[in-house]
CSV table of C-alpha atoms and ligand atoms in Angstrom, one decimal:
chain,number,residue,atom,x,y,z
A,1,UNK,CA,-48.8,149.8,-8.0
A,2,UNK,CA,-47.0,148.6,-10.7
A,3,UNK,CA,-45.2,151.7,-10.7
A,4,UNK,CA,-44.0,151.7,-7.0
A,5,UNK,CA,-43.5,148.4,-7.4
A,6,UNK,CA,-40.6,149.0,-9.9
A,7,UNK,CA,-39.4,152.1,-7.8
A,8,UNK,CA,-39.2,149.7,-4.6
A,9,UNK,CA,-36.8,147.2,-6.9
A,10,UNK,CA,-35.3,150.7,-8.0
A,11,UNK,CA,-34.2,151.6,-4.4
A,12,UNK,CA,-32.8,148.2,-3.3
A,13,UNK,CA,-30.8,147.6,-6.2
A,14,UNK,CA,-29.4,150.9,-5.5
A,15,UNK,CA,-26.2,150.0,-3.7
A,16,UNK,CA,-24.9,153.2,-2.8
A,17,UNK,CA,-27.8,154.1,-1.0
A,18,UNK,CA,-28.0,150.9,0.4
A,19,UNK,CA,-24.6,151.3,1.5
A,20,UNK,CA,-25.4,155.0,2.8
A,21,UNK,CA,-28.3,153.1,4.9
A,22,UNK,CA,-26.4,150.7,6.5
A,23,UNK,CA,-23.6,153.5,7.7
A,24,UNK,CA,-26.0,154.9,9.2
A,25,UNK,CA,-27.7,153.2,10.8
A,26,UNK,CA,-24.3,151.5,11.9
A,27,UNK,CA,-22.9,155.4,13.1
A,28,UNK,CA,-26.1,155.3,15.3
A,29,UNK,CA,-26.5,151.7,17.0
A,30,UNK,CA,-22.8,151.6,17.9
A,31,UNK,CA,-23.3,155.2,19.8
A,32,UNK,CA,-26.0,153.6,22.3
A,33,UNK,CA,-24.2,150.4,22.0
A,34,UNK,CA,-21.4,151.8,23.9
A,35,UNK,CA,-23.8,152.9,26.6
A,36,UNK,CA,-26.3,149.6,26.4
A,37,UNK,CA,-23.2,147.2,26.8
A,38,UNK,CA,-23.7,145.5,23.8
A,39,UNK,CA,-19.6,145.7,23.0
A,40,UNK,CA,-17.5,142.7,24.8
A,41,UNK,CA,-13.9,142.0,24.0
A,42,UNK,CA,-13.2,138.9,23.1
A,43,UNK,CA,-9.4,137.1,23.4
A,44,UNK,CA,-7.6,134.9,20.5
A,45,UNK,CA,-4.5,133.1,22.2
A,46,UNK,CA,-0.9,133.4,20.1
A,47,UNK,CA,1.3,130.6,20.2
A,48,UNK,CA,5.1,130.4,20.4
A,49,UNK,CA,6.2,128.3,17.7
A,50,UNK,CA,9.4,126.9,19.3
A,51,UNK,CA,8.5,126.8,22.6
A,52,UNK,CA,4.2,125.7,21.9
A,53,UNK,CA,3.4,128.1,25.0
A,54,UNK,CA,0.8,130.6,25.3
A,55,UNK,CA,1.3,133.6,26.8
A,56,UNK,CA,-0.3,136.3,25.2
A,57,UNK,CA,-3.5,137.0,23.1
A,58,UNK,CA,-5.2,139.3,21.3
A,59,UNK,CA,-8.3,141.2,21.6
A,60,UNK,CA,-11.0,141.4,19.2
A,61,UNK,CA,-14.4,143.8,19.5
A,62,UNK,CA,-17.9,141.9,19.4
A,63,UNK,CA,-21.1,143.3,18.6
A,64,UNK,CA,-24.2,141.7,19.3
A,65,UNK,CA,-26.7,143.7,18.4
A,66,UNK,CA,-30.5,142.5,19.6
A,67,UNK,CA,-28.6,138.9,18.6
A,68,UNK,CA,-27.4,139.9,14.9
A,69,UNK,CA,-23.4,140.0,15.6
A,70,UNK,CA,-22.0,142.5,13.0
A,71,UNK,CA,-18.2,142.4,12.5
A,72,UNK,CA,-15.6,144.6,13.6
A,73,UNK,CA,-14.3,144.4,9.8
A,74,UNK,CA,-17.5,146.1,8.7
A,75,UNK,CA,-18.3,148.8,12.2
A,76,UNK,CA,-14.7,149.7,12.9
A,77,UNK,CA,-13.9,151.3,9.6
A,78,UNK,CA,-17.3,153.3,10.1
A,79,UNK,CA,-16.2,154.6,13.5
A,80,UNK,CA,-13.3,155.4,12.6
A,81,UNK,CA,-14.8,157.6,9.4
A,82,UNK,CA,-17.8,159.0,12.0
A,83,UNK,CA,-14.6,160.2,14.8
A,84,UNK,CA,-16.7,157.4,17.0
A,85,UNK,CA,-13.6,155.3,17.2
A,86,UNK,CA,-12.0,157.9,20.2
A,87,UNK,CA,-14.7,157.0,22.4
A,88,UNK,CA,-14.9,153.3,21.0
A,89,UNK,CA,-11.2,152.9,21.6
A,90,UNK,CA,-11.3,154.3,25.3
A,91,UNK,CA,-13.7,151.7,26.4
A,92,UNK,CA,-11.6,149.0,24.4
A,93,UNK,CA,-8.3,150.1,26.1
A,94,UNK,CA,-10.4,150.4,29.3
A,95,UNK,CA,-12.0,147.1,29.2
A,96,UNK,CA,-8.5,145.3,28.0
A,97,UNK,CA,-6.3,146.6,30.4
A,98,UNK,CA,-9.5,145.8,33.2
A,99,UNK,CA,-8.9,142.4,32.4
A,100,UNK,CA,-5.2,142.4,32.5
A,101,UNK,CA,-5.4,143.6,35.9
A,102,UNK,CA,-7.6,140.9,36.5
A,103,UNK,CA,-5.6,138.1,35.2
A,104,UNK,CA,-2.2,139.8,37.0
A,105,UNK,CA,-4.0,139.3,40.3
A,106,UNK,CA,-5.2,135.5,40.0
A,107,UNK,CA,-1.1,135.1,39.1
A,108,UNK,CA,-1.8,134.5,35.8
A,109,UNK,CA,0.4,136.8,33.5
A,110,UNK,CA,-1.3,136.8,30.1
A,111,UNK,CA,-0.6,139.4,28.0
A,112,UNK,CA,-3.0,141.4,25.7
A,113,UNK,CA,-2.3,142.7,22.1
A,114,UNK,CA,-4.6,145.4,21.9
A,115,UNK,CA,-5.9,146.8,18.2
A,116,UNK,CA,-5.1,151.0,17.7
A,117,UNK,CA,-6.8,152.6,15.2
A,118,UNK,CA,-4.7,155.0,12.8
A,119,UNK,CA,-7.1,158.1,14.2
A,120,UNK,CA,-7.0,156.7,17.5
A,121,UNK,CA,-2.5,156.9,17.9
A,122,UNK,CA,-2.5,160.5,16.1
A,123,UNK,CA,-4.4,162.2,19.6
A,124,UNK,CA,-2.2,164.5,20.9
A,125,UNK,CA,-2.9,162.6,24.5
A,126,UNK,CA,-3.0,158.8,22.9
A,127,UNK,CA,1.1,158.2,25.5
A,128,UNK,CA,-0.8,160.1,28.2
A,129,UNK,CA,-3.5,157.5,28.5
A,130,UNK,CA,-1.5,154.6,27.9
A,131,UNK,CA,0.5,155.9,31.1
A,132,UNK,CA,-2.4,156.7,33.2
A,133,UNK,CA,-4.2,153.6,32.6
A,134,UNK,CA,-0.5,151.6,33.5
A,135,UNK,CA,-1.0,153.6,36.4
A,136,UNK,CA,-4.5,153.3,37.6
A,137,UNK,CA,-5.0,150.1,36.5
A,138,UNK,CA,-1.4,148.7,38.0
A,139,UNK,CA,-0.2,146.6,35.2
A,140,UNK,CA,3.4,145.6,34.3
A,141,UNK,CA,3.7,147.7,31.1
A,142,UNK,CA,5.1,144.0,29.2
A,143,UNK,CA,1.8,142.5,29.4
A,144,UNK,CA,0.5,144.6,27.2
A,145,UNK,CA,1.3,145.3,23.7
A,146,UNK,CA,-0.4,147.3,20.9
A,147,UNK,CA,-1.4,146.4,17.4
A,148,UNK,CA,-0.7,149.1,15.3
A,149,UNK,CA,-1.0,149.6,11.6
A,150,UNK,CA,1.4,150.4,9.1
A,151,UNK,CA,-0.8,153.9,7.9
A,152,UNK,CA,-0.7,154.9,11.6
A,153,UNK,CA,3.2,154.8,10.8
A,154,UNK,CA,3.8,155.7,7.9
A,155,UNK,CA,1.1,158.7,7.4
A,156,UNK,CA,2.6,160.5,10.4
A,157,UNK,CA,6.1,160.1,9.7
A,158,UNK,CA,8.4,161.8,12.3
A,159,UNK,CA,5.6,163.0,14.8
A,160,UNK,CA,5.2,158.8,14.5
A,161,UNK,CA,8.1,158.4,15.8
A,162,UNK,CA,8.1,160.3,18.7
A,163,UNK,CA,4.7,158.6,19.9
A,164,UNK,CA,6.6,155.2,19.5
A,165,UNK,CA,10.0,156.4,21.9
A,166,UNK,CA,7.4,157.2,24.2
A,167,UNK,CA,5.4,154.3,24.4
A,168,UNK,CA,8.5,152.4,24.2
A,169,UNK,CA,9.4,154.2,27.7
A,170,UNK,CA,6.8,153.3,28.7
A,171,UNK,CA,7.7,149.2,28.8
A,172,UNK,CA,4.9,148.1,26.6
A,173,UNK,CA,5.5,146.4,23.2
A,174,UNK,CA,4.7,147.4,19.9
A,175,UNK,CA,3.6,145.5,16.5
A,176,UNK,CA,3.0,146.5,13.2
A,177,UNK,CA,-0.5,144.7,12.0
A,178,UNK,CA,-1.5,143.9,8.3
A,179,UNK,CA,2.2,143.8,7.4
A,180,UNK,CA,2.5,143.5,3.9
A,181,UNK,CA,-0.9,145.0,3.0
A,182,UNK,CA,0.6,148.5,3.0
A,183,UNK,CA,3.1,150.6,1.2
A,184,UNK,CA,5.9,150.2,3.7
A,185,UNK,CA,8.5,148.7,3.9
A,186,UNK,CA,11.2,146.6,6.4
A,187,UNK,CA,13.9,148.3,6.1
A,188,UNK,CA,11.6,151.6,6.6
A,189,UNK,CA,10.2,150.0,9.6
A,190,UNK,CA,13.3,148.7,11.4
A,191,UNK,CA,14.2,152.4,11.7
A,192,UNK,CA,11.3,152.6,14.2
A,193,UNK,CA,11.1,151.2,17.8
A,194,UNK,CA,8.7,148.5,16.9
A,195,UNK,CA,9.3,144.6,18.5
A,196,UNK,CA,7.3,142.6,16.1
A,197,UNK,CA,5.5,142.6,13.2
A,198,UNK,CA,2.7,141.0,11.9
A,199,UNK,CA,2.3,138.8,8.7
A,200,UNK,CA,-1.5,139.6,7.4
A,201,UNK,CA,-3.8,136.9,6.8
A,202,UNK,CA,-4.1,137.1,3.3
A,203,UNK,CA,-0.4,136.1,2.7
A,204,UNK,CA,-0.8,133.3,5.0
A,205,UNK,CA,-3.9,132.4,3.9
A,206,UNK,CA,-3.0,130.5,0.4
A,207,UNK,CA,0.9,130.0,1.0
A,208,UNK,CA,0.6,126.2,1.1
A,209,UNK,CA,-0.7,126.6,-2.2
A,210,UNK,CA,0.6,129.6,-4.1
A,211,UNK,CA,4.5,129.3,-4.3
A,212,UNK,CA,4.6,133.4,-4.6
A,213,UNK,CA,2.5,133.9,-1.3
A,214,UNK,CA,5.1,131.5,0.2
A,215,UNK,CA,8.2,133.0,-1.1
A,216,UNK,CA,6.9,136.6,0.2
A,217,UNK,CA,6.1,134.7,3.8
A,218,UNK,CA,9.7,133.7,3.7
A,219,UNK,CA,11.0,137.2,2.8
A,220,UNK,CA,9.5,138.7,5.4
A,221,UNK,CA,10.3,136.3,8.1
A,222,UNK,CA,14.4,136.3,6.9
A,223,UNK,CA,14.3,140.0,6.7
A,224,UNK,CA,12.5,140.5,10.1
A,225,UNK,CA,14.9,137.9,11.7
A,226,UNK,CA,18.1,140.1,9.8
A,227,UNK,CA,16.4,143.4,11.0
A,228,UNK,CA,16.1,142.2,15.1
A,229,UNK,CA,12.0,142.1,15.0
A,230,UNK,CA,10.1,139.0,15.6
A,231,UNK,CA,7.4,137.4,13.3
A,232,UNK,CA,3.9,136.5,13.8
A,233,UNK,CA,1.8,134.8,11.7
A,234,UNK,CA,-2.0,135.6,11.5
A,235,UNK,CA,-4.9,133.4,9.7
A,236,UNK,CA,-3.0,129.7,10.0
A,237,UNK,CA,-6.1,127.5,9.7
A,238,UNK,CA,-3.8,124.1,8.6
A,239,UNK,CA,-1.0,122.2,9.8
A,240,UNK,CA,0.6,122.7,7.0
A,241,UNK,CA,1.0,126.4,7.0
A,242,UNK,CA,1.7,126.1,10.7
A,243,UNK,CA,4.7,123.4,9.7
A,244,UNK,CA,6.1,126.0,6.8
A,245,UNK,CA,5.9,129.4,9.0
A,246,UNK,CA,7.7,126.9,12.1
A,247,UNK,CA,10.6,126.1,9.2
A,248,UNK,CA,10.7,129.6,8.2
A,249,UNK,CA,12.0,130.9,11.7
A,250,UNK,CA,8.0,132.8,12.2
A,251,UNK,CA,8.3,133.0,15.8
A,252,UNK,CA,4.3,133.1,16.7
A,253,UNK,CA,1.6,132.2,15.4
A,254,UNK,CA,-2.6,132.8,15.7
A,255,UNK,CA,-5.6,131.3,13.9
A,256,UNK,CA,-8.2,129.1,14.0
A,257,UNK,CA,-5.8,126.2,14.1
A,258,UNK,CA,-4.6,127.7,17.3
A,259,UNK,CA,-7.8,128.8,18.8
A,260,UNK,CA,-10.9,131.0,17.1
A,261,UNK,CA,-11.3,134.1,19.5
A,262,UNK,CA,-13.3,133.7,22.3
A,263,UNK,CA,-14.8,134.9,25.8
A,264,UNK,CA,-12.2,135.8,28.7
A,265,UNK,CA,-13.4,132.8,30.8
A,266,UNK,CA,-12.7,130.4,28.0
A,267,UNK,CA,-9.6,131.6,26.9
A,268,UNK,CA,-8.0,131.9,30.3
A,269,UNK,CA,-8.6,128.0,30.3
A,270,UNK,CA,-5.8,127.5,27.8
A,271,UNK,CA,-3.5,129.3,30.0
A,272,UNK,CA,-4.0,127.3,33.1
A,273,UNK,CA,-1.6,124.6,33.6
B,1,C2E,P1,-7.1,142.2,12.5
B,1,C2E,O1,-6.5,143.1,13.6
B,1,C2E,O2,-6.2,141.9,11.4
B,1,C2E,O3,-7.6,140.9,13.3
B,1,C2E,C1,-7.5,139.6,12.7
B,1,C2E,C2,-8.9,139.2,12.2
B,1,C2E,O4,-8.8,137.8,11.6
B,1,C2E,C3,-9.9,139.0,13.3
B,1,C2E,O5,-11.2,139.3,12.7
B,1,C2E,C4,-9.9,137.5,13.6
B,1,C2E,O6,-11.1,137.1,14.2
B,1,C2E,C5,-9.7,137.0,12.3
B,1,C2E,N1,-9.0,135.7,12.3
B,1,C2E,C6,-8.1,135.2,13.2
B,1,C2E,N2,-7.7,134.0,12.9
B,1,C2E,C7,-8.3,133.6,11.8
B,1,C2E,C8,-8.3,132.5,10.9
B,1,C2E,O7,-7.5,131.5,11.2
B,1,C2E,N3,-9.0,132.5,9.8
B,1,C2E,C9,-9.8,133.5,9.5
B,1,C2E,N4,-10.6,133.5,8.4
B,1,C2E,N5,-9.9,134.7,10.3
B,1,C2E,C10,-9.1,134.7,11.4
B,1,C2E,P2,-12.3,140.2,13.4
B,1,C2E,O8,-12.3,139.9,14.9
B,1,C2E,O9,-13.5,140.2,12.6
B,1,C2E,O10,-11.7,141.7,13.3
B,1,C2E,C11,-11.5,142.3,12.1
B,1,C2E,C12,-10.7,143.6,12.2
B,1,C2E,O11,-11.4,144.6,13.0
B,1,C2E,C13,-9.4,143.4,12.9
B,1,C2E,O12,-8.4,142.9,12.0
B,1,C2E,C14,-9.1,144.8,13.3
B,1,C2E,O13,-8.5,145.5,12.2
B,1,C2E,C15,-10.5,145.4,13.6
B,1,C2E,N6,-10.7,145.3,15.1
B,1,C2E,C16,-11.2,144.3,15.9
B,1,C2E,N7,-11.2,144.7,17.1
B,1,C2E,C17,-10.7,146.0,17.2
B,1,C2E,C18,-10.5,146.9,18.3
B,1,C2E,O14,-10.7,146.7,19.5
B,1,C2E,N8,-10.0,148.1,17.9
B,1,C2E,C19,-9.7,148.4,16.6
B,1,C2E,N9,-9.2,149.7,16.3
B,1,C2E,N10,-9.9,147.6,15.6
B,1,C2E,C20,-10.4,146.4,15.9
B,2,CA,CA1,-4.8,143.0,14.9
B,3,CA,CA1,-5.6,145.2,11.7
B,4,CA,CA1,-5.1,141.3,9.4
């Protein structure tokens, strides 16, 4: 016993295999937990800096699964390695723009910044479903926008482009999420039909702290501004960050000094009155 007792501390310590575990067992929980509605969207309001309204939010996958919530940070990358992400993103699109519709027809017009995985824009169909679901769904195309990151941009280069004209076409509005965490650049960028972009969290997150994090926070705000793209800031937890992105010119901003993301009911509370 002694022996399979040292194999046992053998296998757990082994963290690739560990790791393996987990994937899969990840790959095959989210597959039924598309079918057992285990999945819910949940909504994080954005904030106009200048003007303090809120008008739009994001959405944000939840998992509970049997009451252990496992994060989007950890599954999505997995479904989107598996191919699981297609389906996954369908029911996301389906579900967001379900409660668009819903909020559009109790007069309340809050819009929804919905996540696009890299794998997800590159289908050949990816504009034909955003159309059909503006359709079906009868939605003004502004209240909705769509987070998309700078790989799905940059790795596709010109066939990129065309997939942004369209969608532009269409009326909805586009972001570039994680700025700063890839390889692109703004002056790259601004030569694509993109409204906004996104600040990522980990600039924000020590800028009231680390004089470099705030210099590259300012950059990218002035060169945004220069370039005709508005700025929002994710990850403001303090004041303080909120008062240095508001004296930078950041347009929006989101975080848990804002709001943490939460149920439809309870967000659509902030937006009344
Ligand atoms: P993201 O798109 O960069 O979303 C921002 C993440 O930061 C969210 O984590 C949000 O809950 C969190 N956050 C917001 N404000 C604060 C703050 O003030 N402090 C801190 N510490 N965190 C904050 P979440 O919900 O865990 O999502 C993680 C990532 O999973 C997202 O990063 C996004 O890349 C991905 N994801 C989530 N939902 C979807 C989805 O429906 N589709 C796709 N393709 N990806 C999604
Ligand atoms: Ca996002
Ligand atoms: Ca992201
Ligand atoms: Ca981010």
């Amino acid at each position: 016993s002694a022996i399979s007792a040292s194999k046992q501390v053998h296998y757990f310590s082994n963290d690739d295999g560990d790791r393996h575990q987990r994937r899969l067992m990840i790959t095959q929980r989210l597959e039924k937990a598309i079918d057992d509605g285990a999945l819910t969207l949940y909504f994080q309001p954005k904030q106009h800096l200048a003007e303090g309204q809120v008008k739009s939010c994001e959405s944000l996958l939840r998992w509970f699964d049997d009451g252990t919530f496992i994060s989007p940070a950890e599954f999505i990358p997995i479904a989107e390695r598996s191919g699981l992400i297609l389906p996954l993103g369908e029911w996301v699109l389906d579900q967001a723009f379900d409660q668009v519709r819903r909020w559009h027809q109790q007069g309340k017009g809050i819009q929804i910044a919905i996540n696009i995985s890299p794998r997800q824009f590159m289908q050949p169909d990816f504009v034909q479903g955003i159309a059909r679901r503006l359709d079906s769904y009868g939605v003004p195309p502004s209240l909705i926008e769509l987070e998309l990151t700078e790989t799905s941009v940059m790795e596709t280069g010109a066939a990129a482009r065309q997939v942004l004209v369209a969608l532009r076409e269409l009326g909805v509005s586009l972001s570039i999420d994680d700025f700063g965490t890839g390889y692109s650049s703004l002056a790259y960028l601004s030569g694509f039909p993109v409204d906004k972009i996104k600040i990522d969290r980990s600039f924000v997150q020590y800028m009231d702290e680390q004089p470099e994090q705030q210099a590259i926070v300012l950059t990218i705000c002035q060169l945004a501004k220069n370039l005709g793209l508005s700025v929002i800031a994710e990850g403001v937890e303090t004041e303080a960050q909120r008062e240095l992105l508001a004296s930078f010119g950041c347009d929006y901003i989101q975080g848990y000094w804002l709001a943490k993301p939460m149920p439809a009911n309870e967000v659509e509370q902030l937006f009344v009155g």
